[in-house]
PDB file of C-alpha atoms in Angstrom:
ATOM      1  CA  MET W   1      -6.388 -55.678  12.756  1.00 49.00           C
ATOM      2  CA  GLN W   2      -6.851 -53.004  15.390  1.00 49.00           C
ATOM      3  CA  THR W   3      -6.471 -49.440  14.136  1.00 49.00           C
ATOM      4  CA  HIS W   4      -5.129 -46.509  16.100  1.00 46.00           C
ATOM      5  CA  GLU W   5      -8.685 -45.207  16.423  1.00 51.00           C
ATOM      6  CA  THR W   6      -9.832 -48.556  17.820  1.00 47.00           C
ATOM      7  CA  LEU W   7      -7.021 -48.604  20.382  1.00 43.00           C
ATOM      8  CA  THR W   8      -7.788 -45.022  21.376  1.00 47.00           C
ATOM      9  CA  SER W   9     -11.439 -45.827  21.922  1.00 49.00           C
ATOM     10  CA  MET W  10     -10.437 -48.743  24.141  1.00 50.00           C
ATOM     11  CA  GLU W  11      -8.420 -46.537  26.485  1.00 50.00           C
ATOM     12  CA  PRO W  12     -10.138 -46.133  29.853  1.00 53.00           C
ATOM     13  CA  GLU W  13     -11.450 -42.727  30.831  1.00 55.00           C
ATOM     14  CA  GLN W  14      -9.098 -40.718  32.991  1.00 48.00           C
ATOM     15  CA  PRO W  15     -10.015 -41.187  36.640  1.00 50.00           C
ATOM     16  CA  GLN W  16     -10.936 -38.242  38.825  1.00 86.00           C
ATOM     17  CA  PHE W  17      -7.495 -38.482  40.425  1.00 85.00           C
ATOM     18  CA  PHE W  18      -6.000 -35.840  38.144  1.00 86.00           C
ATOM     19  CA  GLU W  19      -8.542 -33.223  39.123  1.00 87.00           C
ATOM     20  CA  LEU W  20      -8.106 -34.276  42.736  1.00 86.00           C
ATOM     21  CA  ALA W  21      -4.347 -33.689  42.504  1.00 87.00           C
ATOM     22  CA  ARG W  22      -4.980 -30.181  41.187  1.00 86.00           C
ATOM     23  CA  GLN W  23      -7.371 -29.384  44.050  1.00 87.00           C
ATOM     24  CA  GLN W  24      -5.141 -30.524  46.923  1.00 88.00           C
ATOM     25  CA  ARG W  25      -4.197 -27.441  48.981  1.00 86.00           C
ATOM     26  CA  ALA W  26      -2.871 -26.672  52.445  1.00 87.00           C
ATOM     27  CA  HIS W  27      -5.730 -25.604  54.732  1.00 89.00           C
ATOM     28  CA  ARG W  28      -4.920 -23.730  57.929  1.00 88.00           C
ATOM     29  CA  ARG W  29      -8.401 -22.590  58.994  1.00 90.00           C
ATOM     30  CA  PHE W  30     -11.131 -25.031  59.966  1.00 93.00           C
ATOM     31  CA  ARG W  31     -14.683 -25.148  61.192  1.00 92.00           C
ATOM     32  CA  ASP W  32     -15.242 -26.814  64.537  1.00 90.00           C
ATOM     33  CA  ASP W  33     -17.647 -29.404  63.104  1.00 93.00           C
ATOM     34  CA  GLU W  34     -16.809 -32.949  64.152  1.00 94.00           C
ATOM     35  CA  VAL W  35     -14.973 -35.317  61.835  1.00 96.00           C
ATOM     36  CA  SER W  36     -16.243 -38.841  62.389  1.00 95.00           C
ATOM     37  CA  GLU W  37     -14.028 -41.744  63.363  1.00 95.00           C
ATOM     38  CA  GLN W  38     -15.180 -43.550  60.234  1.00 96.00           C
ATOM     39  CA  LEU W  39     -13.786 -40.771  58.022  1.00 96.00           C
ATOM     40  CA  ILE W  40     -10.501 -40.767  59.938  1.00 97.00           C
ATOM     41  CA  GLU W  41     -10.229 -44.533  59.480  1.00 97.00           C
ATOM     42  CA  GLN W  42     -10.842 -44.103  55.739  1.00 96.00           C
ATOM     43  CA  LEU W  43      -8.110 -41.470  55.534  1.00 96.00           C
ATOM     44  CA  LEU W  44      -5.595 -43.672  57.278  1.00 97.00           C
ATOM     45  CA  ASP W  45      -6.580 -46.720  55.261  1.00 97.00           C
ATOM     46  CA  ALA W  46      -5.702 -44.690  52.163  1.00 97.00           C
ATOM     47  CA  ALA W  47      -2.421 -43.631  53.781  1.00 97.00           C
ATOM     48  CA  VAL W  48      -1.257 -47.190  54.409  1.00 97.00           C
ATOM     49  CA  ARG W  49      -1.832 -48.143  50.765  1.00 96.00           C
ATOM     50  CA  ALA W  50       1.324 -46.210  49.916  1.00 96.00           C
ATOM     51  CA  PRO W  51       4.514 -48.021  48.934  1.00 94.00           C
ATOM     52  CA  SER W  52       7.312 -48.435  51.460  1.00 93.00           C
ATOM     53  CA  ALA W  53      10.854 -49.732  51.240  1.00 92.00           C
ATOM     54  CA  GLU W  54      10.881 -53.542  51.509  1.00 91.00           C
ATOM     55  CA  ASN W  55       7.170 -53.255  52.336  1.00 90.00           C
ATOM     56  CA  ARG W  56       8.152 -52.682  55.969  1.00 90.00           C
ATOM     57  CA  GLN W  57       5.295 -50.184  56.461  1.00 93.00           C
ATOM     58  CA  PRO W  58       7.068 -48.214  59.211  1.00 95.00           C
ATOM     59  CA  TRP W  59       4.257 -45.734  59.753  1.00 96.00           C
ATOM     60  CA  GLU W  60       2.295 -45.065  62.940  1.00 97.00           C
ATOM     61  CA  PHE W  61      -0.534 -42.525  63.252  1.00 98.00           C
ATOM     62  CA  ILE W  62      -1.621 -40.896  66.514  1.00 98.00           C
ATOM     63  CA  VAL W  63      -5.091 -39.356  66.227  1.00 98.00           C
ATOM     64  CA  VAL W  64      -5.372 -36.411  68.618  1.00 97.00           C
ATOM     65  CA  ARG W  65      -8.832 -35.073  69.433  1.00 97.00           C
ATOM     66  CA  SER W  66      -8.396 -33.837  73.006  1.00 96.00           C
ATOM     67  CA  PRO W  67      -8.685 -30.017  73.112  1.00 96.00           C
ATOM     68  CA  GLU W  68      -5.994 -29.886  75.787  1.00 97.00           C
ATOM     69  CA  ARG W  69      -3.536 -31.990  73.812  1.00 97.00           C
ATOM     70  CA  ARG W  70      -4.257 -30.122  70.570  1.00 96.00           C
ATOM     71  CA  ALA W  71      -3.661 -26.842  72.405  1.00 95.00           C
ATOM     72  CA  ALA W  72      -0.362 -28.175  73.755  1.00 96.00           C
ATOM     73  CA  ILE W  73       0.754 -29.067  70.225  1.00 96.00           C
ATOM     74  CA  GLY W  74      -0.254 -25.573  69.146  1.00 95.00           C
ATOM     75  CA  THR W  75       1.947 -24.135  71.894  1.00 94.00           C
ATOM     76  CA  LEU W  76       4.934 -26.070  70.544  1.00 95.00           C
ATOM     77  CA  MET W  77       4.221 -24.669  67.083  1.00 92.00           C
ATOM     78  CA  ARG W  78       4.148 -21.099  68.355  1.00 92.00           C
ATOM     79  CA  ARG W  79       7.347 -21.584  70.343  1.00 91.00           C
ATOM     80  CA  ALA W  80       9.151 -22.837  67.246  1.00 87.00           C
ATOM     81  CA  TRP W  81       7.702 -20.009  65.151  1.00 85.00           C
ATOM     82  CA  ASP W  82       8.673 -17.303  67.615  1.00 87.00           C
ATOM     83  CA  GLY W  83      12.026 -18.956  68.249  1.00 90.00           C
ATOM     84  CA  GLY W  84      13.320 -18.309  64.745  1.00 86.00           C
ATOM     85  CA  ALA W  85      11.069 -19.963  62.182  1.00 83.00           C
ATOM     86  CA  GLN W  86       9.068 -16.791  61.563  1.00 85.00           C
ATOM     87  CA  GLN W  87      12.192 -14.735  60.950  1.00 88.00           C
ATOM     88  CA  TRP W  88      13.565 -17.355  58.568  1.00 88.00           C
ATOM     89  CA  SER W  89      10.279 -17.702  56.695  1.00 91.00           C
ATOM     90  CA  ALA W  90       9.866 -13.937  56.319  1.00 90.00           C
ATOM     91  CA  THR W  91      12.758 -13.890  53.844  1.00 89.00           C
ATOM     92  CA  ARG W  92      11.357 -16.756  51.767  1.00 91.00           C
ATOM     93  CA  LEU W  93       7.565 -16.434  51.638  1.00 87.00           C
ATOM     94  CA  SER W  94       5.346 -13.877  49.982  1.00 89.00           C
ATOM     95  CA  PRO W  95       3.594 -11.540  52.454  1.00 90.00           C
ATOM     96  CA  ALA W  96       0.234 -13.224  51.785  1.00 88.00           C
ATOM     97  CA  LEU W  97       1.577 -16.738  52.316  1.00 87.00           C
ATOM     98  CA  LEU W  98       3.540 -15.661  55.388  1.00 86.00           C
ATOM     99  CA  ALA W  99       0.374 -14.190  56.903  1.00 86.00           C
ATOM    100  CA  ASP W 100      -1.582 -17.370  56.168  1.00 82.00           C
ATOM    101  CA  VAL W 101       1.112 -19.587  57.682  1.00 84.00           C
ATOM    102  CA  GLU W 102       1.357 -17.372  60.759  1.00 85.00           C
ATOM    103  CA  SER W 103      -2.419 -17.417  61.200  1.00 83.00           C
ATOM    104  CA  GLY W 104      -2.343 -21.206  61.112  1.00 86.00           C
ATOM    105  CA  ILE W 105       0.458 -21.443  63.634  1.00 86.00           C
ATOM    106  CA  ARG W 106      -1.123 -18.872  65.943  1.00 88.00           C
ATOM    107  CA  GLY W 107      -4.256 -20.943  66.270  1.00 85.00           C
ATOM    108  CA  GLY W 108      -5.875 -22.180  63.073  1.00 86.00           C
ATOM    109  CA  ILE W 109      -4.048 -25.515  62.918  1.00 89.00           C
ATOM    110  CA  ALA W 110      -4.462 -26.414  66.590  1.00 91.00           C
ATOM    111  CA  GLU W 111      -8.148 -25.490  66.301  1.00 92.00           C
ATOM    112  CA  ALA W 112      -8.739 -28.217  63.737  1.00 94.00           C
ATOM    113  CA  PRO W 113     -10.957 -30.870  65.360  1.00 96.00           C
ATOM    114  CA  VAL W 114      -8.390 -33.582  64.624  1.00 97.00           C
ATOM    115  CA  LEU W 115      -4.604 -33.588  64.535  1.00 97.00           C
ATOM    116  CA  ILE W 116      -2.944 -36.678  63.095  1.00 98.00           C
ATOM    117  CA  VAL W 117       0.633 -36.990  64.291  1.00 98.00           C
ATOM    118  CA  VAL W 118       2.660 -39.144  61.914  1.00 98.00           C
ATOM    119  CA  ALA W 119       5.581 -41.227  63.162  1.00 97.00           C
ATOM    120  CA  VAL W 120       8.051 -43.686  61.687  1.00 96.00           C
ATOM    121  CA  ASP W 121       9.161 -46.797  63.524  1.00 95.00           C
ATOM    122  CA  LEU W 122      12.950 -46.953  63.442  1.00 94.00           C
ATOM    123  CA  GLN W 123      12.771 -50.687  64.126  1.00 93.00           C
ATOM    124  CA  ARG W 124      10.791 -51.341  60.945  1.00 91.00           C
ATOM    125  CA  GLY W 125      12.897 -49.595  58.376  1.00 81.00           C
ATOM    126  CA  MET W 126      16.385 -48.533  57.425  1.00 82.00           C
ATOM    127  CA  GLU W 127      17.353 -44.972  58.281  1.00 85.00           C
ATOM    128  CA  ALA W 128      18.130 -44.232  54.640  1.00 89.00           C
ATOM    129  CA  THR W 129      14.641 -45.202  53.435  1.00 89.00           C
ATOM    130  CA  LEU W 130      12.394 -43.849  56.188  1.00 87.00           C
ATOM    131  CA  GLY W 131      11.589 -40.644  54.312  1.00 90.00           C
ATOM    132  CA  SER W 132      10.799 -42.423  51.070  1.00 91.00           C
ATOM    133  CA  SER W 133       8.468 -44.720  53.017  1.00 92.00           C
ATOM    134  CA  ILE W 134       6.589 -42.195  55.155  1.00 95.00           C
ATOM    135  CA  TYR W 135       6.011 -39.255  52.804  1.00 95.00           C
ATOM    136  CA  PRO W 136       4.104 -41.244  50.165  1.00 96.00           C
ATOM    137  CA  ALA W 137       1.753 -42.303  52.972  1.00 97.00           C
ATOM    138  CA  ILE W 138       1.319 -38.676  54.014  1.00 97.00           C
ATOM    139  CA  GLN W 139       0.562 -37.674  50.425  1.00 96.00           C
ATOM    140  CA  ASN W 140      -2.080 -40.403  50.207  1.00 96.00           C
ATOM    141  CA  LEU W 141      -3.616 -39.029  53.398  1.00 97.00           C
ATOM    142  CA  LEU W 142      -3.696 -35.472  52.029  1.00 96.00           C
ATOM    143  CA  LEU W 143      -5.270 -36.572  48.748  1.00 95.00           C
ATOM    144  CA  ALA W 144      -7.849 -38.702  50.561  1.00 95.00           C
ATOM    145  CA  ALA W 145      -8.807 -35.721  52.707  1.00 95.00           C
ATOM    146  CA  THR W 146      -9.293 -33.618  49.571  1.00 93.00           C
ATOM    147  CA  ALA W 147     -11.447 -36.352  48.027  1.00 92.00           C
ATOM    148  CA  MET W 148     -13.700 -36.264  51.100  1.00 93.00           C
ATOM    149  CA  GLY W 149     -14.014 -32.491  51.094  1.00 93.00           C
ATOM    150  CA  LEU W 150     -11.856 -32.205  54.207  1.00 95.00           C
ATOM    151  CA  GLY W 151      -9.082 -29.688  54.690  1.00 94.00           C
ATOM    152  CA  SER W 152      -5.575 -30.779  55.640  1.00 94.00           C
ATOM    153  CA  ALA W 153      -1.981 -29.590  55.644  1.00 94.00           C
ATOM    154  CA  LEU W 154       1.463 -31.072  56.051  1.00 95.00           C
ATOM    155  CA  THR W 155       3.192 -29.362  58.987  1.00 95.00           C
ATOM    156  CA  THR W 156       6.467 -30.271  60.673  1.00 94.00           C
ATOM    157  CA  ILE W 157       7.221 -27.275  62.885  1.00 94.00           C
ATOM    158  CA  ALA W 158       6.027 -28.929  66.125  1.00 95.00           C
ATOM    159  CA  THR W 159       8.599 -31.684  65.656  1.00 96.00           C
ATOM    160  CA  SER W 160      11.287 -29.086  66.412  1.00 95.00           C
ATOM    161  CA  PHE W 161      10.457 -29.937  70.021  1.00 96.00           C
ATOM    162  CA  HIS W 162      10.562 -33.678  69.455  1.00 97.00           C
ATOM    163  CA  ALA W 163      11.188 -34.675  73.069  1.00 97.00           C
ATOM    164  CA  GLU W 164       8.297 -32.603  74.377  1.00 97.00           C
ATOM    165  CA  LEU W 165       5.961 -33.775  71.633  1.00 97.00           C
ATOM    166  CA  ALA W 166       6.949 -37.386  72.309  1.00 97.00           C
ATOM    167  CA  GLU W 167       6.267 -36.950  76.020  1.00 98.00           C
ATOM    168  CA  LEU W 168       2.906 -35.367  75.302  1.00 97.00           C
ATOM    169  CA  LEU W 169       1.923 -38.349  73.132  1.00 98.00           C
ATOM    170  CA  ALA W 170       3.655 -41.021  75.258  1.00 97.00           C
ATOM    171  CA  THR W 171       5.549 -42.401  72.274  1.00 97.00           C
ATOM    172  CA  PRO W 172       8.422 -44.886  72.794  1.00 97.00           C
ATOM    173  CA  PRO W 173      12.015 -43.984  71.832  1.00 96.00           C
ATOM    174  CA  HIS W 174      11.964 -46.039  68.629  1.00 95.00           C
ATOM    175  CA  LEU W 175       9.282 -43.808  67.089  1.00 96.00           C
ATOM    176  CA  ARG W 176      10.363 -40.634  65.301  1.00 96.00           C
ATOM    177  CA  LEU W 177       7.649 -37.996  65.003  1.00 97.00           C
ATOM    178  CA  VAL W 178       7.818 -36.426  61.554  1.00 97.00           C
ATOM    179  CA  ALA W 179       4.625 -34.454  60.939  1.00 97.00           C
ATOM    180  CA  VAL W 180       1.402 -33.074  62.343  1.00 97.00           C
ATOM    181  CA  ILE W 181      -1.548 -33.128  59.930  1.00 97.00           C
ATOM    182  CA  PRO W 182      -4.594 -31.010  60.867  1.00 96.00           C
ATOM    183  CA  ILE W 183      -7.858 -32.468  59.606  1.00 97.00           C
ATOM    184  CA  GLY W 184     -11.201 -30.686  59.540  1.00 96.00           C
ATOM    185  CA  TRP W 185     -13.904 -29.133  57.419  1.00 96.00           C
ATOM    186  CA  PRO W 186     -12.405 -26.102  55.644  1.00 92.00           C
ATOM    187  CA  GLY W 187     -13.035 -22.719  57.199  1.00 87.00           C
ATOM    188  CA  VAL W 188     -12.517 -21.040  53.827  1.00 81.00           C
ATOM    189  CA  ALA W 189     -12.810 -22.322  50.276  1.00 80.00           C
ATOM    190  CA  LEU W 190      -9.533 -22.614  48.380  1.00 79.00           C
ATOM    191  CA  GLY W 191      -9.194 -22.824  44.630  1.00 74.00           C
ATOM    192  CA  PRO W 192      -6.863 -25.125  42.684  1.00 76.00           C
ATOM    193  CA  SER W 193      -3.202 -25.236  43.616  1.00 77.00           C
ATOM    194  CA  ARG W 194      -0.972 -22.649  41.966  1.00 81.00           C
ATOM    195  CA  ARG W 195       1.999 -24.202  40.183  1.00 83.00           C
ATOM    196  CA  GLU W 196       4.440 -23.296  37.455  1.00 83.00           C
ATOM    197  CA  PRO W 197       3.588 -24.968  34.111  1.00 83.00           C
ATOM    198  CA  VAL W 198       4.852 -28.528  34.149  1.00 84.00           C
ATOM    199  CA  ALA W 199       6.721 -27.990  30.870  1.00 83.00           C
ATOM    200  CA  SER W 200       8.935 -25.423  32.625  1.00 85.00           C
ATOM    201  CA  ARG W 201      10.339 -28.250  34.762  1.00 86.00           C
ATOM    202  CA  MET W 202      10.577 -30.923  32.051  1.00 88.00           C
ATOM    203  CA  HIS W 203      13.610 -31.780  29.935  1.00 89.00           C
ATOM    204  CA  HIS W 204      14.187 -34.075  26.940  1.00 85.00           C
ATOM    205  CA  GLU W 205      16.795 -36.749  27.647  1.00 87.00           C
ATOM    206  CA  THR W 206      19.269 -34.349  29.301  1.00 89.00           C
ATOM    207  CA  TYR W 207      18.881 -31.369  31.605  1.00 90.00           C
ATOM    208  CA  GLY W 208      18.539 -28.082  29.761  1.00 86.00           C
ATOM    209  CA  ASN W 209      16.959 -29.570  26.653  1.00 87.00           C
ATOM    210  CA  HIS W 210      13.669 -27.928  27.469  1.00 83.00           C
ATOM    211  CA  TRP W 211      10.296 -29.508  26.858  1.00 82.00           C
ATOM    212  CA  SER W 212       7.878 -27.969  24.420  1.00 77.00           C
ATOM    213  CA  ILE W 213       4.221 -28.567  23.749  1.00 64.00           C
ATOM    214  CA  GLY W 214       3.741 -32.027  22.325  1.00 60.00           C
ATOM    215  CA  GLY W 215       7.096 -33.202  23.649  1.00 47.00           C
ATOM    216  CA  GLN W 216       8.923 -32.127  20.469  1.00 48.00           C
TER     217      GLN W 216
END
């Protein structure tokens, strides 16, 4: 008969994923060192392992390396920022985070050696499930970048000018551009992500029955 101690000893060791999840941060400053095509392919292979509604896999990824095209995307970001996003964010972000975001939009993000523009194919998924299909893929991409020592960030501000971004990338009408992910070697080292304790967001059975240590 197997005892509790025996069963415990048979449990597999926790994978490095949990530490990886704690280390994933938004990077907005990058070195100009090249990121190889092989690494980009590995990132995107991780992205497409994500689940999607009905397994329709509606994602498309446009890898942008051209300095001119990256600069053009950066211009769209600055236009959106100066057109109202900065004013809106100033009331919601701490001064330090606002300064970091502004620095990224003013140049740090577009200066990443690679921008991955993420799109969803409206012909390969229902409107209601596109978000639940594409954002798990983006999260896989961000975690894979962290695992490789690369910096990355989820940005959406350039998609405010969807028509211009679509023209720049020559995308067909059935693709919706949802994010721009800068990829590069980090310009500064960032520590673990800062989050509220998980217990402060956990509830027993019903909302308001707050979690305590040990789940009691």
